[in-house]
XYZ file of C-alpha atoms in Angstrom:
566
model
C 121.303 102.242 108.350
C 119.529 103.747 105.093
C 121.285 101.025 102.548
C 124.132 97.908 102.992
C 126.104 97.339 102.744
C 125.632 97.606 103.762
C 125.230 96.180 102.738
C 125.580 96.083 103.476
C 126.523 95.856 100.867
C 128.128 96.802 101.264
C 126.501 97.040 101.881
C 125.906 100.336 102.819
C 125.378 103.029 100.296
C 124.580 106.431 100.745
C 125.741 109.656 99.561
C 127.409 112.626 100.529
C 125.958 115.605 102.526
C 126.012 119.788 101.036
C 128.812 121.664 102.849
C 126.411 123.899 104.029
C 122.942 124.644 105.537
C 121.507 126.886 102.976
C 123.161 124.517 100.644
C 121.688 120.969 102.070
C 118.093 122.864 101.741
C 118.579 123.834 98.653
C 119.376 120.537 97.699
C 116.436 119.235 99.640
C 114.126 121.670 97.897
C 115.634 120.777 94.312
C 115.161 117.155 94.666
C 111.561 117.506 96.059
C 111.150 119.149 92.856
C 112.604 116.549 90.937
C 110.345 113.826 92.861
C 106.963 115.383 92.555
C 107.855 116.946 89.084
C 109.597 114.500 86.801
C 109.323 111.141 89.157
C 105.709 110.468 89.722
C 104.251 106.813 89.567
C 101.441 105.694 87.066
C 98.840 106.891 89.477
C 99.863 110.487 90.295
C 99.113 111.649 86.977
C 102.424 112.257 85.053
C 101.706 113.413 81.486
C 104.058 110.167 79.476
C 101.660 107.708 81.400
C 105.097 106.295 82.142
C 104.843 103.506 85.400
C 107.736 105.375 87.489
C 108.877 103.297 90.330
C 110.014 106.271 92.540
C 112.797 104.161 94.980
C 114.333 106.055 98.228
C 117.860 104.133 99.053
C 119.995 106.807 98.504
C 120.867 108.933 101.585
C 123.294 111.154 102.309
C 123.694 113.695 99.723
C 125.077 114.343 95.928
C 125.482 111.162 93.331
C 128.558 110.973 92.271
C 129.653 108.353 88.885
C 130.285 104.746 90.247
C 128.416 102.598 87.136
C 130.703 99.808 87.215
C 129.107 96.807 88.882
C 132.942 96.302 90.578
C 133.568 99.813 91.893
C 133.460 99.303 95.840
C 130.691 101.878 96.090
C 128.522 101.372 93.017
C 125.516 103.503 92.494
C 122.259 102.336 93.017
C 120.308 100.026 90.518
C 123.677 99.230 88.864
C 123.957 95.548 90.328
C 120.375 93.819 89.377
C 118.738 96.038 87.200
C 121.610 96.635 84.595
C 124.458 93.490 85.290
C 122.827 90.099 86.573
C 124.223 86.625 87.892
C 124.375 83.483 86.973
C 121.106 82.110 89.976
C 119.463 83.885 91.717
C 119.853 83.106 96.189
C 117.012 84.079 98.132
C 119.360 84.202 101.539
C 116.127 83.525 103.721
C 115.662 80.601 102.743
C 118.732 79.366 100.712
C 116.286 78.828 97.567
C 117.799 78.977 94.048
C 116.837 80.033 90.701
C 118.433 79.542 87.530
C 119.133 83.378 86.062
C 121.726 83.640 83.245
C 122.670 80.020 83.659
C 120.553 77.196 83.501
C 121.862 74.486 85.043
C 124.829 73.426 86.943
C 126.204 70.565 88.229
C 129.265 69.808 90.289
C 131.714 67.117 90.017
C 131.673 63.414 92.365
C 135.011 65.047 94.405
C 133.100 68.472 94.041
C 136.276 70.702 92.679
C 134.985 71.253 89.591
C 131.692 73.216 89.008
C 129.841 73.280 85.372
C 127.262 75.646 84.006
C 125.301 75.576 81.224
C 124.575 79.393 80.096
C 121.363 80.633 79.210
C 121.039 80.896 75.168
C 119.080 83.872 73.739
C 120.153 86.324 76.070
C 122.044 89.904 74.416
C 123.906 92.664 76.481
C 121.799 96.002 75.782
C 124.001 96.748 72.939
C 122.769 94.284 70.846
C 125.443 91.889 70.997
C 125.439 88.412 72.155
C 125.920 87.109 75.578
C 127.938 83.923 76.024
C 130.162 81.850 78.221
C 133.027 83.419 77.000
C 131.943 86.399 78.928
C 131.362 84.460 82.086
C 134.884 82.882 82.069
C 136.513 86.660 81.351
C 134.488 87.975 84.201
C 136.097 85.485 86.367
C 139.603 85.758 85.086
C 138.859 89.496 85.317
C 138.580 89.053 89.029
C 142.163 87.269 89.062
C 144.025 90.249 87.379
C 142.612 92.561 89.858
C 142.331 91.438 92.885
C 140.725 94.758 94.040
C 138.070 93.523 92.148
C 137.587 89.773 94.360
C 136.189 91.433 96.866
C 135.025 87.455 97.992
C 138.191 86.386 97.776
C 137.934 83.623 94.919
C 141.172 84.235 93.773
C 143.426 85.585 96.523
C 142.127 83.344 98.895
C 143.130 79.938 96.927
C 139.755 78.519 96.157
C 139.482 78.480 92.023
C 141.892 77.498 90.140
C 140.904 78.197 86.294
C 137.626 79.208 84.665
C 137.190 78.536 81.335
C 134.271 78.323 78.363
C 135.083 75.661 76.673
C 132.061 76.244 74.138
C 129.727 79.242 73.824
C 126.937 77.227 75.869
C 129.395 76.055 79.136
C 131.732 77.194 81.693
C 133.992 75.029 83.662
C 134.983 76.321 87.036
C 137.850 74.178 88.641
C 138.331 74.578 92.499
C 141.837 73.659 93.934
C 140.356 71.564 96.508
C 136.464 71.124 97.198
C 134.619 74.168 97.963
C 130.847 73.568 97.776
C 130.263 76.624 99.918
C 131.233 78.694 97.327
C 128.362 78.380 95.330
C 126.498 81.696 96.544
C 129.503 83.759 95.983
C 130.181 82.493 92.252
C 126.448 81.992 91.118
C 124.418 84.273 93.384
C 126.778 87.592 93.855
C 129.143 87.663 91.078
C 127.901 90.163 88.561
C 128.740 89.248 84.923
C 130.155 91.544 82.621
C 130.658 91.979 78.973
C 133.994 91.199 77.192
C 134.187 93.173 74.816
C 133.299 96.201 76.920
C 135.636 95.449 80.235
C 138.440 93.752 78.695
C 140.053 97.283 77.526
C 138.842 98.720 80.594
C 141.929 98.132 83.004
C 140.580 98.023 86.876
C 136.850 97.190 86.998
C 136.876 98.868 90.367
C 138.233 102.369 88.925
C 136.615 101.906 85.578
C 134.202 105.347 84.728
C 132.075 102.427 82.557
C 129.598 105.768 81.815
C 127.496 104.014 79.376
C 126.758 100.673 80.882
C 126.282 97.552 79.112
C 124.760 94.659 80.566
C 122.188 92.046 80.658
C 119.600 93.430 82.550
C 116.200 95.270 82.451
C 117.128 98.446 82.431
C 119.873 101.308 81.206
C 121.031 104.130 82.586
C 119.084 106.895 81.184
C 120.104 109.900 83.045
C 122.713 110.438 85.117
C 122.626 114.119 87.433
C 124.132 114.613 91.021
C 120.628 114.393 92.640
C 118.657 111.791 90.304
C 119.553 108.503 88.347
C 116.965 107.742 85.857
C 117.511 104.192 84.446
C 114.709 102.989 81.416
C 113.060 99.406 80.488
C 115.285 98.034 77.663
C 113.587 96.001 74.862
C 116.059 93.900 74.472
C 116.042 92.204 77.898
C 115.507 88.640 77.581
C 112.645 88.583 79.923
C 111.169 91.793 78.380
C 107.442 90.420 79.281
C 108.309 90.367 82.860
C 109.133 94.183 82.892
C 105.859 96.219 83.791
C 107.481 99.332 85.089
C 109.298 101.254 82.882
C 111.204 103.823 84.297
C 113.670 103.477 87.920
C 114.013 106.907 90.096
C 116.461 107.042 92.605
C 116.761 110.146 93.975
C 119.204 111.898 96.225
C 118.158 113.464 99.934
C 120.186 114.441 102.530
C 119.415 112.189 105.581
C 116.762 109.758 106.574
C 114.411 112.116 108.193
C 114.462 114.209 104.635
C 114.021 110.644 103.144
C 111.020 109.689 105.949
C 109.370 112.896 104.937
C 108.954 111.925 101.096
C 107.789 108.580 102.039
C 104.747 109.762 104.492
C 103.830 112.334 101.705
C 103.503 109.466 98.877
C 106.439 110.836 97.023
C 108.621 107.440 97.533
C 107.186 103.849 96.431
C 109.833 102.194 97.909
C 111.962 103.039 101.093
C 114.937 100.959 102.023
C 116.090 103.165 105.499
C 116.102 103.648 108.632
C 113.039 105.673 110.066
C 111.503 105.665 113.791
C 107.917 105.454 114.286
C 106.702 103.738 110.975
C 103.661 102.709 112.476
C 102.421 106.491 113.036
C 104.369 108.280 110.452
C 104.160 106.111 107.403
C 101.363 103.337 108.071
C 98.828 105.005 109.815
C 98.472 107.506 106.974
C 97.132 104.658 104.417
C 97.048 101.189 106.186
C 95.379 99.750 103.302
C 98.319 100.759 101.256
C 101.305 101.843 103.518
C 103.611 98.494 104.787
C 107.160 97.890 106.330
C 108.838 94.602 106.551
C 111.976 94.095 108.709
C 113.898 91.005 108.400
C 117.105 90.240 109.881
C 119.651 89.745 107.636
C 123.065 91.328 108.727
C 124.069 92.706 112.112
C 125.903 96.427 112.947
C 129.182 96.305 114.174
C 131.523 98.523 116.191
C 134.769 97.848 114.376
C 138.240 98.485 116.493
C 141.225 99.301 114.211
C 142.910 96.340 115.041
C 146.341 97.513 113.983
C 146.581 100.553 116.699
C 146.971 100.510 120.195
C 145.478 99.862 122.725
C 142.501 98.362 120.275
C 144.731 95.206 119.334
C 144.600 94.478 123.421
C 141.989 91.837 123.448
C 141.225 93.708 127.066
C 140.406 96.599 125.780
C 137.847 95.091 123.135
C 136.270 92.886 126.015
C 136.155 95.647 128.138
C 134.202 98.030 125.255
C 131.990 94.756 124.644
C 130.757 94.711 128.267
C 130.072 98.201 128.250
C 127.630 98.218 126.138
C 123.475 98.346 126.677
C 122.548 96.370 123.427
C 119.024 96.691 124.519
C 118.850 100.952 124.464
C 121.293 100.542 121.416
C 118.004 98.696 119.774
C 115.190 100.787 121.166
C 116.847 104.051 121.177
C 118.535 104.023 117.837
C 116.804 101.243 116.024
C 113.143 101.694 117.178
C 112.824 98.424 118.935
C 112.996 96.935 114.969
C 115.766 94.591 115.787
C 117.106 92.516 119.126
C 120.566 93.147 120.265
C 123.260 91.042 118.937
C 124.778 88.437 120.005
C 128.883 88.658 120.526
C 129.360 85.317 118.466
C 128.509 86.980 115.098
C 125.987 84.945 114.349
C 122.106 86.540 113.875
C 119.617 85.126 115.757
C 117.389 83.438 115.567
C 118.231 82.518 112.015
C 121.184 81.099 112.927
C 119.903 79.169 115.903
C 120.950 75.494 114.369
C 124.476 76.415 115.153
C 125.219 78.294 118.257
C 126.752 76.765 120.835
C 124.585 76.663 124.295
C 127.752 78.373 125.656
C 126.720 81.565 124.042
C 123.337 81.029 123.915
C 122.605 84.256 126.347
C 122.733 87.780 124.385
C 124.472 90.631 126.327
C 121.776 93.008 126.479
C 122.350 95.846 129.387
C 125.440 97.417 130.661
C 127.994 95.939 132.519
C 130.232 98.322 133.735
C 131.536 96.860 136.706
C 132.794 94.067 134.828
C 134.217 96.189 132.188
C 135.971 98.400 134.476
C 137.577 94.979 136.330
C 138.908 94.066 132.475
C 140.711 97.046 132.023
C 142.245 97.217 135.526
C 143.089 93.336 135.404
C 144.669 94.200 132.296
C 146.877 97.219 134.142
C 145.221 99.977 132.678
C 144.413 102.960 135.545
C 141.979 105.756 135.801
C 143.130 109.525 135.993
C 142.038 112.355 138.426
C 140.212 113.233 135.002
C 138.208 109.633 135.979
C 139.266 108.691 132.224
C 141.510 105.324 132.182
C 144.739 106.136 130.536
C 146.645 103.777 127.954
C 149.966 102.154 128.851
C 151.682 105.230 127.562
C 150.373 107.306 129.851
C 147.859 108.963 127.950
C 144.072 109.093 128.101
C 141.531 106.812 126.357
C 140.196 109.202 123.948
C 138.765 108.091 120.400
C 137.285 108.969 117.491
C 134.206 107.029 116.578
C 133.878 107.619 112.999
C 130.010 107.445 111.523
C 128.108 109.156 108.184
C 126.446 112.373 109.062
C 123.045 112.117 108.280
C 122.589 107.860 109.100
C 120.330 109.249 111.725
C 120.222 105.451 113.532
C 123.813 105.537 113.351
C 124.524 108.450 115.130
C 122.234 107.754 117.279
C 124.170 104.506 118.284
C 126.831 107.289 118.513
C 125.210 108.486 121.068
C 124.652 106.328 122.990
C 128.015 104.559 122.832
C 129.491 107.336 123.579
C 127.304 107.490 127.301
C 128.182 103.953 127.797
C 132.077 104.267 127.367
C 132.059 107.293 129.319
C 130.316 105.794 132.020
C 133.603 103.330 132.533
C 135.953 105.852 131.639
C 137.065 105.831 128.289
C 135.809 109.391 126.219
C 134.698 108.844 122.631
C 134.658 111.775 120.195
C 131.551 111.300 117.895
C 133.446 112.429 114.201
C 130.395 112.188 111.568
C 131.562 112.590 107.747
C 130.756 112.587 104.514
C 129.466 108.680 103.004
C 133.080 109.035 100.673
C 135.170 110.074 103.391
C 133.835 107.316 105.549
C 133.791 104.735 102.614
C 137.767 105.404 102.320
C 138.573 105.372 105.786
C 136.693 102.396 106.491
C 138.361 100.727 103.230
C 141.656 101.932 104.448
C 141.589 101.366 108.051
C 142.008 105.139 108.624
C 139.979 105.443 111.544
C 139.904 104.665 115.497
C 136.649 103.786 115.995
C 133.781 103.426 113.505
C 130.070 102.254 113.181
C 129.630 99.325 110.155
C 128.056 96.380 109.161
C 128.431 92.684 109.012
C 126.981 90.839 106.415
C 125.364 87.789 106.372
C 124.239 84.860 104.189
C 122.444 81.349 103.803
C 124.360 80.301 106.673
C 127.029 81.715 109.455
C 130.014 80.798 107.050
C 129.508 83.578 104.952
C 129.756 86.164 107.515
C 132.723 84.844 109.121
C 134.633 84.043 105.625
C 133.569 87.879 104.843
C 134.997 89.389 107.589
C 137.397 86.957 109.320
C 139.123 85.814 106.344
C 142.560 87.100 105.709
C 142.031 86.768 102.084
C 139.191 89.222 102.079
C 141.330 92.318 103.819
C 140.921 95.551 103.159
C 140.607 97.615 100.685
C 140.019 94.754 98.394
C 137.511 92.974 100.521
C 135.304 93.286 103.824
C 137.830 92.858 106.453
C 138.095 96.070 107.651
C 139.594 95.480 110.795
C 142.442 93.585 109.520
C 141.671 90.158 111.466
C 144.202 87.745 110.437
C 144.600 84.957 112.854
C 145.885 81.588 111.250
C 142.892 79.475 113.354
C 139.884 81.202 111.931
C 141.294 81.463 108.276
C 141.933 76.919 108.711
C 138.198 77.032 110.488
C 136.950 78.721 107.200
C 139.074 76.466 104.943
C 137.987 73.295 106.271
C 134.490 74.115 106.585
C 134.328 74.985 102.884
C 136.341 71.916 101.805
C 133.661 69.274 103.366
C 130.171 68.308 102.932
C 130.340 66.853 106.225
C 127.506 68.689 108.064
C 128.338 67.514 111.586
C 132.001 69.180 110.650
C 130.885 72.160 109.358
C 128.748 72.690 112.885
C 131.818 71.833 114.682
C 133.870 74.474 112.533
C 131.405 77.115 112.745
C 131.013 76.716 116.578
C 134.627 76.903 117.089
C 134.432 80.373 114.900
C 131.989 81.731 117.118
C 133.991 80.941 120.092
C 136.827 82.880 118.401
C 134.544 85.653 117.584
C 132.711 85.942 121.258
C 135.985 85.981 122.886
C 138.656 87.347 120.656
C 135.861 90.292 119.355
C 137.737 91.171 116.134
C 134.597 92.793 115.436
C 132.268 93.772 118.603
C 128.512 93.208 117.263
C 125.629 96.017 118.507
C 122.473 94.999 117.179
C 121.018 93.120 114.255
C 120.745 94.783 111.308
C 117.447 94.205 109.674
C 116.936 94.723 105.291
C 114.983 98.032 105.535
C 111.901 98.033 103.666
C 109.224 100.106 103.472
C 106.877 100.165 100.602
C 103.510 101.308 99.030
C 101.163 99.176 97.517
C 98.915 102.238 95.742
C 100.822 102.473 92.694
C 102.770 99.026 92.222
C 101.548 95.026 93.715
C 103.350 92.470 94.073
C 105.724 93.675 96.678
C 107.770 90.711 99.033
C 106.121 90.341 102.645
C 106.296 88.132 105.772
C 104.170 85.579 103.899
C 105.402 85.923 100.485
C 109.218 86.136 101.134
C 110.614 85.497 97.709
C 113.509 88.329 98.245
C 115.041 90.154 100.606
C 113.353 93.646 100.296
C 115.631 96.278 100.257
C 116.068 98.231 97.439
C 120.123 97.874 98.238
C 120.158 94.106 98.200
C 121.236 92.706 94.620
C 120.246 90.777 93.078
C 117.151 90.819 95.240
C 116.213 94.457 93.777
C 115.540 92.884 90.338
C 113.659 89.892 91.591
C 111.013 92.751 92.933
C 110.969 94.717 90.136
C 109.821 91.997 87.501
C 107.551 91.124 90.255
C 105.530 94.428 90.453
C 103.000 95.296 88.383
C 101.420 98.761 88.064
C 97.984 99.285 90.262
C 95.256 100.091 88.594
C-alpha cells in the first residue's frame, strides 16, 4: 500500500481520486507544479534558501481537513510533527525513549503506572504544557470512546488518570496490564486542554489551527499541498534542521513513482515495482529503499453476512489463495507471503507454534473446493458454487482506486477464487468511501491491513479484541469470540513470559483456523528515500525508526535526525 495504516495506520492513508480523466491530469499537472515550483529542497535552488523536505505519502487524490490527531483519518504530518507522546517505541526492536515524559515507573503489583512529565516544554501557542494536559487527554479518551481507538477505556484496562501535580501523572489499571505500555506512552498523542476541552468529539473536531507540542505548524492548508513550518518554540528547537514539511497530493503510486525517479520527492513511503531500475539505478550513490516488515495485508470477510460467517467458506477462500504470485506479482517480490496465524515472520519467530510453522504459499484448489462441498455448498451449470439459498457466490471485493499493489492483489484474487468457483467483482473507490465502509462494515469483501507491534499481542488485541470494534477501533470484521478476548486479557494481566507464549500460541491457533481475518502477504513500512538533499536517513544498519513517512511517531524521530546536505 502507499501509507498505513495503514497503517496502517491506520494505517493506511491516502486520498481521494478526480472524478474524471481530464480532471485527475489536471490535478497531476497542478501538483507537479506545486512540487518543482514552491517545494524544492535546499539543493535545487529555491530562492528563500528554505531546507524543504519534499515527502510523497499521500496517494490517492484531493486533501481534505482532518488536523485533529484523533480523527480516524488524520492528515499527514499531524501525529509526530505537530502532537507528540509521552516515549518514543522503536517497534523493531522494542527500544524506548523518554519524549514528553521523563521517567516512569510502575507499581510492585504493576496496576498503577507513574510519569514524571517533561518541564520546559510549551504547546506552539505559547502556553505551558503540563500533566494536567496528559490526564485530560486520557479522560478525553473515556468520554468518547470513538476516540479509544486502543481500547483503554472500553475495554476495562484503566481505571482513572489523574495529575496530581503539574510535574506527574498517575495512571491506575484495574488489574495489571504491563502490555499496555506502548499503547499509553508510545501511540497516544497528547493534546492541549485548553484547546480540546471545548472541542466536543476529538474524532469530528475541524481543530483548523492546530496546537501542539511538536516541531512544526500547519502553515498552509490547500486540497493538493500541506505546508507545515519549523516552530521556535519547540523544546528541542536545536534538533530541527529542516524547516519547512511538503506533502503533496498525486493521484496513484505510479504518478507518485514518477516524482520520485525525477528527484522531485525526498522521501517516498509507497508502493512502487522495480525500485532497483526506476529509482536506484538513476543515482545509486544517492537513491535507497528500505523494506522492513512491520504489518501484514489482510483480506477481511464481513463477518456479520452470509455465507462469510461460515468458517467453511473462509477456509475454503484461505486455501485458494497463491500467497507466493500475491507477493511477486503485486508486491514485487518485497515481502514473503503470510502466514495464516497472524503473526509476521520472521520477527515473530519466538512464538509460533511448530504446528504452523509452514506458510501457505501456492494454490490449493482441490482442497478448497473439498471445503466447500464438505460443507454442502454445490457448483452450478454456471461452474460458480452457489450459497445455501440458492444463489451464486458472487462478491464485491472492495479496494482504493489508484493503490496500484492493491488492485493488483485484486487481480489476482479474483483469478484464484474463480478458479474454484466463487466470482469476485473487483469494486475500486475513492480512499473516503473505502475508509467509511471499512469503518462501518459496509462491504463484502475488502483488501486492508493488520498492524503490528513489539510483539504478536498487539496485533491480535488490535484486531481480535471485542473492545476495539468498529468504527471506534480496528476490528473491522467484527470478531468477537469470548476465547480470544480472555487469551488477550490474561496475557496482558501477567508478566509470566512462559504464559504469555502459551496465550499467544493459543491465539494463533484461533486465528489459523477460525480466519477472522485471512492474511495475504506481509506488509513491509515503505520507504524510499534520497540522500542528495537531506543525511541522516534510518537504514538496515542504522534502524532507529521505522521509515515510513506514515508511521508516527517514527516520522518525527527522522526528521530531527536529518540534516540538510551540503
Amino acid at each position: 500500500m502507499s501509507s498505513v495504516s495503514s497503517s496502517l495506520r491506520t494505517v493506511m492513508f491516502r486520498k481521494k481520486t478526480g472524478a474524471g480523466m481530464w480532471l485527475c491530469s489536471l490535478l497531476v499537472i497542478l501538483t507537479m507544479l506545486l512540487v518543482a515550483c514552491g517545494g524544492n529542497s535546499t539543493s535545487s535552488g529555491n530562492s528563500s534558501k528554505k531546507a524543504v523536505l519534499n515527502i510523497g505519502a499521500h496517494v490517492g487524490g484531493d486533501f481534505t481537513k482532518a488536523l485533529s490527531p484523533y480523527n480516524p483519518n488524520a492528515n499527514e504530518g499531524v501525529k509526530g510533527m505537530v502532537y507528540e507522546t509521552l516515549y518514543y517505541i522503536n517497534k523493531i526492536d522494542n527500544t524506548n525513549k523518554p519524549w514528553l515524559a521523563t521517567d516512569y515507573k510502575w507499581s510492585s503489583d504493576s496496576k498503577q503506572l507513574t510519569f514524571t512529565i517533561r518541564d520546559g516544554v510549551k504547546w506552539n501557542d505559547g502556553k505551558d504544557f503540563s500533566a494536567d494536559d496528559v490526564a485530560f487527554t486520557f479522560n478525553m479518551l473515556k468520554q468518547y470512546k470513538a476516540a479509544d481507538a486502543q481500547g483503554l477505556w472500553t475495554g476495562g484496562y484503566l481505571q482513572s488518570v489523574t495529575a496530581p501535580d503539574s510535574k506527574t501523572v498517575v495512571i491506575n489499571f484495574t488489574k495489571p496490564y504491563p502490555p499496555l505500555f506502548w499503547y499509553i506512552a508510545g501511540q497516544t498523542f497528547i493534546v492541549p486542554k485548553h484547546i480540546f476541552e471545548g472541542a466536543g468529539d476529538p474524532t469530528t473536531f475541524a481543530n483548523e489551527k492546530p496546537v501542539g507540542t511538536g516541531p512544526y505548524t500547519l502553515k498552509k492548508f490547500s486540497a493538493q499541498l500541506l505546508v507545515y513550518a519549523k516552530s521556535s518554540s519547540y523544546w528541542q528547537a536545536d534538533k530541527v534542521k529542516v524547516d519547512e514539511l511538503h506533502y503533496p497530493s498525486v493521484k496513484d503510486n505510479t504518478t507518485l513513482q514518477l516524482e520520485l525517479a525525477k528527484g522531485q520527492i525526498d522521501w517516498g513511503s509507497f508502493f512502487a515495482p522495480d525500485l532497483d531500475s526506476t529509482f536506484v539505478a538513476k543515482d545509486p550513490a544517492h537513491n535507497h529503499y528500505w523494506m522492513t516488515p512491520t504489518d501484514i495485508f489482510a483480506l477481511y470477510l464481513n463477518l456479520g453476512q452470509a455465507p462469510f460467517n461460515d468458517v467453511a467458506v473462509r477456509q475454503a477462500i484461505s486455501a485458494a489463495l497463491d500467497r507466493q504470485q500475491l507477493s511477486k506479482q503485486a508486491e514485487s517480490g518485497y515481502v514473503e507471503p503470510a502466514s495464516t496465524t497472524g503473526l509476521i515472520l520472521p520477527n515473530n519467530k519466538d512464538y509460533l507454534d511448530p504446528t504452523y510453522s509452514d506458510v501457505q504459499k501456492t494454490a490449493q484448489a482441490d482442497k478448497a473446493t473439498k471445503l466447500l462441498q464438505d460443507a454442502g455448498y454445490t457448483k452450478g451449470s454456471d461452474g460458480f458454487f452457489k450459497d445455501k439459498s440458492g444463489k451464486k457466490m458472487s462478491f464485491n471485493l472492495t479496494v482504493v482506486s489508484g493503490w496500484t499493489d492493491w488492485e493488483q492483489m485484486c487481480q489476482v484474487i479474483k483469478q484464484n477464487l474463480k478458479d474454484i468457483g466463487i466470482d469476485v467483482n473487483i469494486n475500486a473507490i475513492q480512499d473516503t468511501a473505502y475508509f467509511d465502509a471499512r469503518n462501518n462494515g459496509k462491504y463484502q469483501m475488502l483488501i486492508g491491513g493488520l498492524f503490528g507491534g513489539p510483539n504478536p499481542f498487539y496485533l491480535y488485541n488490535t484486531h481480535l479484541n471485542s473492545a476495539n470494534l468498529s468504527p471506534n477501533g480496528f476490528n473491522w470484521e467484527k470478531w468477537n469470540d469470548k476465547q480470544s478476548d480472555s487469551l488477550l486479557n490474561d496475557y496482558a494481566s501477567t508478566t509470566d513470559q512462559a504464559k504469555q507464549k502459551s496465550d499467544i500460541q493459543a491465539l494463533e491457533k484461533i486465528f489459523a483456523t477460525q480466519l477472522p481475518v485471512v492474511p495475504l502477504v506481509n506488509a513491509a513500512a515503505w520507504y524510499e528515500y534520497s540522500s542528495k538533499n537531506f543525511t541522516g536517513w534510518p537504514d538496515k544498519d542504522n534502524a532507529y525508526a521505522v521509515g515510513a513517512a506514515y508511521s508516527s511517531p517514527d516520522n518525527l524521530q527522522i526528521v530531527l535526525n536529518l540534516t540538510p546536505a551540503s
